[in-house]
Short mmCIF file of C-alpha atoms (C1' of nucleotides) in Angstrom, two decimals:
data_model
loop_
_atom_site.label_atom_id
_atom_site.label_comp_id
_atom_site.label_asym_id
_atom_site.label_seq_id
_atom_site.Cartn_x
_atom_site.Cartn_y
_atom_site.Cartn_z
CA UNK U 1 0.00 0.00 0.00
CA UNK U 2 2.82 2.35 0.75
CA UNK U 3 5.35 1.39 -1.82
CA UNK U 4 5.53 3.32 -5.01
CA UNK U 5 6.07 0.30 -7.17
CA UNK U 6 4.35 -3.02 -7.31
CA UNK U 7 5.90 -6.00 -8.99
CA UNK U 8 4.35 -8.51 -11.32
CA UNK U 9 1.62 -6.18 -12.44
CA UNK U 10 0.15 -6.54 -15.87
CA UNK U 11 -0.29 -2.81 -16.00
CA UNK U 12 2.54 -2.43 -18.48
CA UNK U 13 -0.02 -3.35 -21.09
CA UNK U 14 -2.30 -0.42 -20.29
CA UNK U 15 -0.35 2.05 -22.34
CA UNK U 16 0.35 0.71 -25.75
CA UNK U 17 4.05 0.75 -26.31
CA UNK U 18 4.48 3.66 -23.96
CA UNK U 19 6.80 3.53 -21.00
CA UNK U 20 4.94 3.15 -17.74
CA UNK U 21 5.49 3.50 -14.03
CA UNK U 22 3.30 1.63 -11.58
CA UNK U 23 2.30 3.28 -8.32
CA UNK U 24 0.07 1.68 -5.78
CA UNK U 25 -1.18 -0.69 -8.40
CA UNK U 26 -2.12 2.03 -10.87
CA UNK U 27 -0.20 2.69 -14.01
CA UNK U 28 0.92 6.13 -15.13
CA UNK U 29 2.64 7.28 -18.20
CA UNK U 30 6.07 8.10 -16.87
CA UNK U 31 5.68 11.45 -18.62
CA UNK U 32 3.11 12.71 -16.12
CA UNK U 33 3.69 10.60 -13.04
CA UNK U 34 2.12 12.51 -10.14
CA UNK U 35 4.83 11.61 -7.68
CA UNK U 36 7.51 12.67 -10.07
CA UNK U 37 5.59 15.84 -10.69
CA UNK U 38 5.71 16.82 -7.03
CA UNK U 39 9.17 15.48 -6.30
CA UNK U 40 10.55 17.57 -9.10
CA UNK U 41 9.67 20.59 -7.00
CA UNK U 42 11.27 19.05 -3.97
CA UNK U 43 14.39 18.62 -6.02
CA UNK U 44 14.51 22.15 -7.28
CA UNK U 45 17.39 23.98 -5.68
CA UNK U 46 15.28 26.56 -3.86
CA UNK U 47 11.71 25.29 -3.64
CA UNK U 48 11.82 23.46 -0.32
CA UNK U 49 13.99 26.12 1.25
CA UNK U 50 11.42 28.72 0.25
CA UNK U 51 8.55 26.74 1.73
CA UNK U 52 10.41 26.46 4.98
CA UNK U 53 11.29 30.12 4.97
CA UNK U 54 7.59 30.92 4.80
CA UNK U 55 6.60 28.30 7.36
CA UNK U 56 6.83 30.75 10.24
CA UNK U 57 4.66 33.32 8.58
CA UNK U 58 4.36 35.55 5.52
CA UNK U 59 7.39 37.40 4.27
CA UNK U 60 8.18 40.08 1.77
CA UNK U 61 10.37 39.75 -1.28
CA UNK U 62 13.27 41.66 0.16
CA UNK U 63 13.03 39.82 3.48
CA UNK U 64 13.37 36.53 1.64
CA UNK U 65 16.41 37.87 -0.15
CA UNK U 66 18.07 38.73 3.13
CA UNK U 67 17.11 35.40 4.68
CA UNK U 68 18.53 33.40 1.80
CA UNK U 69 21.59 35.39 0.87
CA UNK U 70 22.91 33.21 -1.90
CA UNK U 71 19.84 33.09 -4.11
CA UNK U 72 19.93 35.18 -7.25
CA UNK U 73 17.18 37.68 -7.90
CA UNK U 74 16.20 35.72 -10.95
CA UNK U 75 15.81 32.46 -9.06
CA UNK U 76 13.98 34.07 -6.16
CA UNK U 77 11.34 35.45 -8.49
CA UNK U 78 11.08 32.25 -10.48
CA UNK U 79 10.87 29.99 -7.44
CA UNK U 80 8.14 32.14 -5.91
CA UNK U 81 6.27 32.17 -9.21
CA UNK U 82 6.44 28.39 -9.52
CA UNK U 83 5.24 27.86 -5.98
CA UNK U 84 2.41 30.29 -6.55
CA UNK U 85 1.48 28.58 -9.78
CA UNK U 86 1.17 25.21 -8.12
CA UNK U 87 -0.81 26.63 -5.21
CA UNK U 88 1.77 26.37 -2.43
CA UNK U 89 1.87 30.10 -1.76
CA UNK U 90 -0.15 33.24 -2.41
CA UNK U 91 1.20 36.56 -3.60
CA UNK U 92 -0.30 39.79 -2.31
CA UNK U 93 0.68 43.20 -3.60
CA UNK U 94 0.27 46.20 -1.32
CA UNK U 95 0.00 49.39 -3.37
CA UNK U 96 2.34 51.38 -1.20
CA UNK U 97 5.16 53.26 -2.81
CA UNK U 98 7.44 51.79 -3.42
CA UNK U 99 5.21 48.71 -3.64
CA UNK U 100 5.61 45.80 -1.24
CA UNK U 101 4.68 42.21 -1.95
CA UNK U 102 3.87 39.59 0.63
CA UNK U 103 4.23 35.87 0.13
CA UNK U 104 2.30 33.47 2.32
CA UNK U 105 1.88 29.71 2.49
CA UNK U 106 -1.53 28.40 1.50
CA UNK U 107 -3.25 25.64 3.40
CA UNK U 108 -1.71 23.19 0.96
CA UNK U 109 1.66 24.80 1.41
CA UNK U 110 1.51 24.27 5.14
CA UNK U 111 0.34 20.72 4.57
CA UNK U 112 3.32 20.14 2.33
CA UNK U 113 5.67 21.61 4.86
CA UNK U 114 4.45 19.10 7.40
CA UNK U 115 5.54 16.15 5.32
CA UNK U 116 8.71 17.99 4.46
CA UNK U 117 9.80 18.54 8.03
CA UNK U 118 10.53 14.89 8.82
CA UNK U 119 12.71 14.77 5.75
CA UNK U 120 14.63 17.82 6.92
CA UNK U 121 15.07 16.33 10.36
CA UNK U 122 16.21 13.07 8.81
CA UNK U 123 18.74 14.88 6.67
CA UNK U 124 20.26 16.74 9.56
CA UNK U 125 20.41 13.57 11.64
CA UNK U 126 21.94 11.31 9.03
CA UNK U 127 24.21 13.77 7.34
CA UNK U 128 27.33 12.74 9.27
CA UNK U 129 26.68 9.09 8.47
CA UNK U 130 26.29 9.88 4.81
CA UNK U 131 29.46 11.92 4.74
CA UNK U 132 31.34 9.07 6.36
CA UNK U 133 29.95 6.51 3.93
CA UNK U 134 30.92 8.75 1.06
CA UNK U 135 34.49 9.11 2.22
CA UNK U 136 34.80 5.39 2.81
CA UNK U 137 33.52 4.70 -0.69
CA UNK U 138 35.83 7.24 -2.26
CA UNK U 139 38.82 5.81 -0.42
CA UNK U 140 38.73 2.76 -2.72
CA UNK E 1 12.55 23.67 16.47
CA UNK E 2 11.23 22.20 13.31
CA UNK E 3 11.74 25.02 10.91
CA UNK E 4 14.78 25.07 8.73
CA UNK E 5 15.36 28.76 9.08
CA UNK E 6 15.40 31.04 12.05
CA UNK E 7 15.03 34.77 11.71
CA UNK E 8 16.98 37.50 13.40
CA UNK E 9 20.04 35.41 14.00
CA UNK E 10 23.43 36.98 14.14
CA UNK E 11 24.89 33.86 12.64
CA UNK E 12 25.50 35.56 9.34
CA UNK E 13 28.67 36.86 10.94
CA UNK E 14 30.08 33.40 11.61
CA UNK E 15 31.45 32.94 8.16
CA UNK E 16 33.46 35.91 7.09
CA UNK E 17 32.00 37.26 3.93
CA UNK E 18 30.71 33.85 2.95
CA UNK E 19 27.07 33.21 2.20
CA UNK E 20 25.35 31.34 4.97
CA UNK E 21 22.18 29.40 5.62
CA UNK E 22 20.81 29.05 9.12
CA UNK E 23 19.20 25.81 10.21
CA UNK E 24 17.80 25.21 13.63
CA UNK E 25 19.88 28.06 14.91
CA UNK E 26 23.15 26.75 13.50
CA UNK E 27 24.86 28.34 10.56
CA UNK E 28 26.18 26.40 7.61
CA UNK E 29 28.11 27.50 4.62
CA UNK E 30 25.50 27.19 1.94
CA UNK E 31 28.05 25.21 -0.02
CA UNK E 32 27.77 22.17 2.24
CA UNK E 33 24.36 22.54 3.87
CA UNK E 34 23.41 19.07 5.16
CA UNK E 35 19.77 19.39 4.23
CA UNK E 36 20.62 20.52 0.75
CA UNK E 37 23.05 17.66 0.52
CA UNK E 38 20.35 15.09 1.14
CA UNK E 39 17.56 16.87 -0.69
CA UNK E 40 19.70 16.97 -3.78
CA UNK E 41 19.37 13.22 -3.89
CA UNK E 42 15.65 13.43 -3.40
CA UNK E 43 15.54 15.74 -6.34
CA UNK E 44 17.58 13.54 -8.63
CA UNK E 45 15.38 12.12 -11.31
CA UNK E 46 15.77 8.46 -10.33
CA UNK E 47 17.07 8.33 -6.76
CA UNK E 48 13.80 8.18 -4.85
CA UNK E 49 12.23 5.87 -7.38
CA UNK E 50 15.14 3.50 -6.95
CA UNK E 51 14.84 3.51 -3.18
CA UNK E 52 11.20 2.68 -3.46
CA UNK E 53 11.85 -0.03 -5.98
CA UNK E 54 14.14 -1.70 -3.47
CA UNK E 55 11.82 -1.14 -0.52
CA UNK E 56 10.13 -4.53 -0.97
CA UNK E 57 13.37 -6.42 -1.06
CA UNK E 58 16.66 -6.80 -2.93
CA UNK E 59 16.65 -6.76 -6.70
CA UNK E 60 19.05 -7.46 -9.48
CA UNK E 61 20.24 -5.00 -12.08
CA UNK E 62 18.16 -6.42 -14.88
CA UNK E 63 15.09 -6.66 -12.67
CA UNK E 64 15.38 -2.97 -11.92
CA UNK E 65 15.64 -2.24 -15.62
CA UNK E 66 12.41 -4.09 -16.27
CA UNK E 67 10.67 -2.46 -13.33
CA UNK E 68 11.62 1.03 -14.44
CA UNK E 69 11.39 0.78 -18.19
CA UNK E 70 12.27 4.34 -19.09
CA UNK E 71 15.59 4.62 -17.32
CA UNK E 72 18.68 4.54 -19.46
CA UNK E 73 21.39 2.00 -18.73
CA UNK E 74 23.74 4.82 -17.96
CA UNK E 75 21.45 6.42 -15.39
CA UNK E 76 20.56 3.11 -13.78
CA UNK E 77 24.21 2.37 -13.12
CA UNK E 78 24.97 5.87 -11.97
CA UNK E 79 21.97 6.14 -9.67
CA UNK E 80 22.81 2.83 -8.04
CA UNK E 81 26.42 3.88 -7.65
CA UNK E 82 25.45 7.16 -6.03
CA UNK E 83 23.08 5.47 -3.62
CA UNK E 84 25.73 2.92 -2.74
CA UNK E 85 28.28 5.65 -2.23
CA UNK E 86 26.09 7.48 0.26
CA UNK E 87 25.21 4.28 2.10
CA UNK E 88 21.57 3.86 1.08
CA UNK E 89 22.10 0.52 -0.64
CA UNK E 90 24.62 -2.30 -0.79
CA UNK E 91 25.89 -3.99 -3.92
CA UNK E 92 26.60 -7.70 -3.90
CA UNK E 93 28.18 -9.54 -6.81
CA UNK E 94 27.48 -13.25 -7.23
CA UNK E 95 30.26 -14.88 -9.28
CA UNK E 96 27.91 -16.90 -11.43
CA UNK E 97 28.32 -16.77 -15.13
CA UNK E 98 27.16 -14.56 -16.42
CA UNK E 99 27.53 -12.62 -13.18
CA UNK E 100 24.53 -11.36 -11.27
CA UNK E 101 24.48 -8.37 -8.96
CA UNK E 102 22.05 -7.79 -6.17
CA UNK E 103 21.12 -4.39 -4.77
CA UNK E 104 19.64 -4.13 -1.31
CA UNK E 105 18.57 -1.27 0.95
CA UNK E 106 20.73 -0.74 4.00
CA UNK E 107 19.25 0.03 7.39
CA UNK E 108 19.69 3.71 6.58
CA UNK E 109 18.07 3.17 3.22
CA UNK E 110 14.99 1.71 4.83
CA UNK E 111 15.00 4.52 7.35
CA UNK E 112 15.08 7.01 4.52
CA UNK E 113 12.28 5.24 2.74
CA UNK E 114 10.11 5.67 5.79
CA UNK E 115 10.34 9.43 5.72
CA UNK E 116 9.94 9.32 1.97
CA UNK E 117 6.68 7.41 2.01
CA UNK E 118 4.57 10.22 3.49
CA UNK E 119 5.88 12.50 0.78
CA UNK E 120 4.87 10.01 -1.88
CA UNK E 121 1.42 9.66 -0.37
CA UNK E 122 1.09 13.40 -0.17
CA UNK E 123 2.07 13.76 -3.80
CA UNK E 124 -0.48 11.27 -4.99
CA UNK E 125 -3.19 12.87 -2.86
CA UNK E 126 -2.56 16.46 -3.81
CA UNK E 127 -1.63 16.00 -7.42
CA UNK E 128 -5.11 16.79 -8.76
CA UNK E 129 -5.23 19.97 -6.69
CA UNK E 130 -1.86 21.04 -7.98
CA UNK E 131 -2.83 20.36 -11.55
CA UNK E 132 -5.95 22.43 -11.10
CA UNK E 133 -4.05 25.31 -9.51
CA UNK E 134 -1.57 25.23 -12.35
CA UNK E 135 -4.26 25.42 -15.02
CA UNK E 136 -5.99 28.25 -13.21
CA UNK E 137 -2.74 30.17 -13.00
CA UNK E 138 -1.90 29.59 -16.63
CA UNK E 139 -5.35 30.73 -17.71
CA UNK E 140 -4.37 34.30 -16.90
"C1'" DC R 1 24.18 -10.10 -17.37
"C1'" DA R 2 25.99 -6.01 -15.82
"C1'" DG R 3 28.18 -2.92 -16.81
"C1'" DT R 4 31.84 1.32 -19.59
"C1'" DA R 5 32.83 4.80 -22.88
"C1'" DT R 6 31.61 8.59 -25.67
"C1'" DC R 7 28.92 12.04 -27.62
"C1'" DC R 8 25.44 15.40 -27.31
"C1'" DG R 9 21.25 18.60 -26.45
"C1'" DG R 10 18.40 21.04 -23.21
"C1'" DG R 11 17.46 23.18 -19.26
"C1'" DA R 12 18.56 24.83 -14.53
"C1'" DG R 13 20.43 28.46 -12.62
"C1'" DG R 14 24.19 32.36 -11.96
"C1'" DA R 15 25.72 37.31 -13.30
"C1'" DT R 16 24.61 41.56 -14.81
"C1'" DA R 17 21.92 45.42 -16.32
"C1'" DC R 18 17.69 47.81 -16.60
"C1'" DT R 19 12.54 49.47 -14.96
"C1'" DG R 20 7.76 51.02 -12.95
"C1'" DC Y 1 11.03 47.66 -3.62
"C1'" DA Y 2 10.09 44.15 -6.57
"C1'" DG Y 3 10.67 42.80 -10.20
"C1'" DT Y 4 12.22 41.86 -16.19
"C1'" DA Y 5 15.35 41.00 -19.70
"C1'" DT Y 6 19.55 38.89 -21.62
"C1'" DC Y 7 23.35 36.29 -21.82
"C1'" DC Y 8 26.03 32.45 -20.70
"C1'" DT Y 9 27.78 28.21 -18.38
"C1'" DC Y 10 27.64 23.89 -16.44
"C1'" DC Y 11 26.02 19.48 -15.96
"C1'" DC Y 12 22.09 16.23 -15.87
"C1'" DG Y 13 20.59 12.77 -18.34
"C1'" DG Y 14 19.34 10.47 -23.02
"C1'" DA Y 15 21.18 7.72 -27.12
"C1'" DT Y 16 24.24 4.70 -28.85
"C1'" DA Y 17 27.97 1.51 -29.13
"C1'" DC Y 18 31.19 -1.57 -27.05
"C1'" DT Y 19 33.05 -5.32 -23.24
"C1'" DG Y 20 34.35 -9.06 -19.52
#
DNA sequence: CAGTATCCGGGAGGATACTG
DNA sequence: CAGTATCCTCCCGGATACTG
């Protein structure tokens, strides 16, 4: 029930000649696999960091820049746009002058952050182990 | 405690002139941020899929090829090598002829899979919502 | 069977300059 | 302040061919 892939499924026949991935017993064209679709965002260099930056509360564009010093302006805008597009965050413009823009997690964004957190914790916990394994492997 | 980033920390001063990310109150050079280090793997196109493929039990190279039809030989090898290097899986060669090689999740690999599963579930659940949000956004 | 080796295109993302 | 607009580079990953 929890594994992404099931063996010995006849589902490969569902798409004629097309490559297929099987998740929870259902077949998807690997082109639009839902899990892949979401995990692509997770993999993006800035997406998860941005979600976590907004987890404490809404922030403005410039505040995000200061919080994440090594993101380029281009990537900050693009990441925020992508997250907005997929419904993770909302963008609110205040017509002050100069204008200020507030970014805020949606309900779904907060929901996502909750499944993200364990992964972050896991990463921090196991990072030393991974580093060690890597050095051991590279020693050969 | 659970958020990746803390505000109003003076930690930016810890690294002299270097860009810094702050996690759970500790500062890391953004070059070797532990969370980024792990999440990079999550983001790789095949890494998570491979972990899940092996979640049910060990598999051989050719079995993995059949299970994930649209991976190239090159990427299959490389993904397995990377996962082995970081300690997620082990690689065992059986000197039959022709040789067969078995890949198996380590304890850490299984541990990782457990924090991965909720993310996979979440993806499958929210995928329709995301698709809808995306179409709404693109309509403008 | 389980890999290497090589070539190659596309896209992610950085740097820089400009704007309402 | 909060963006666009370009340009450019690196490297991920696919395709193909060869090997112990």
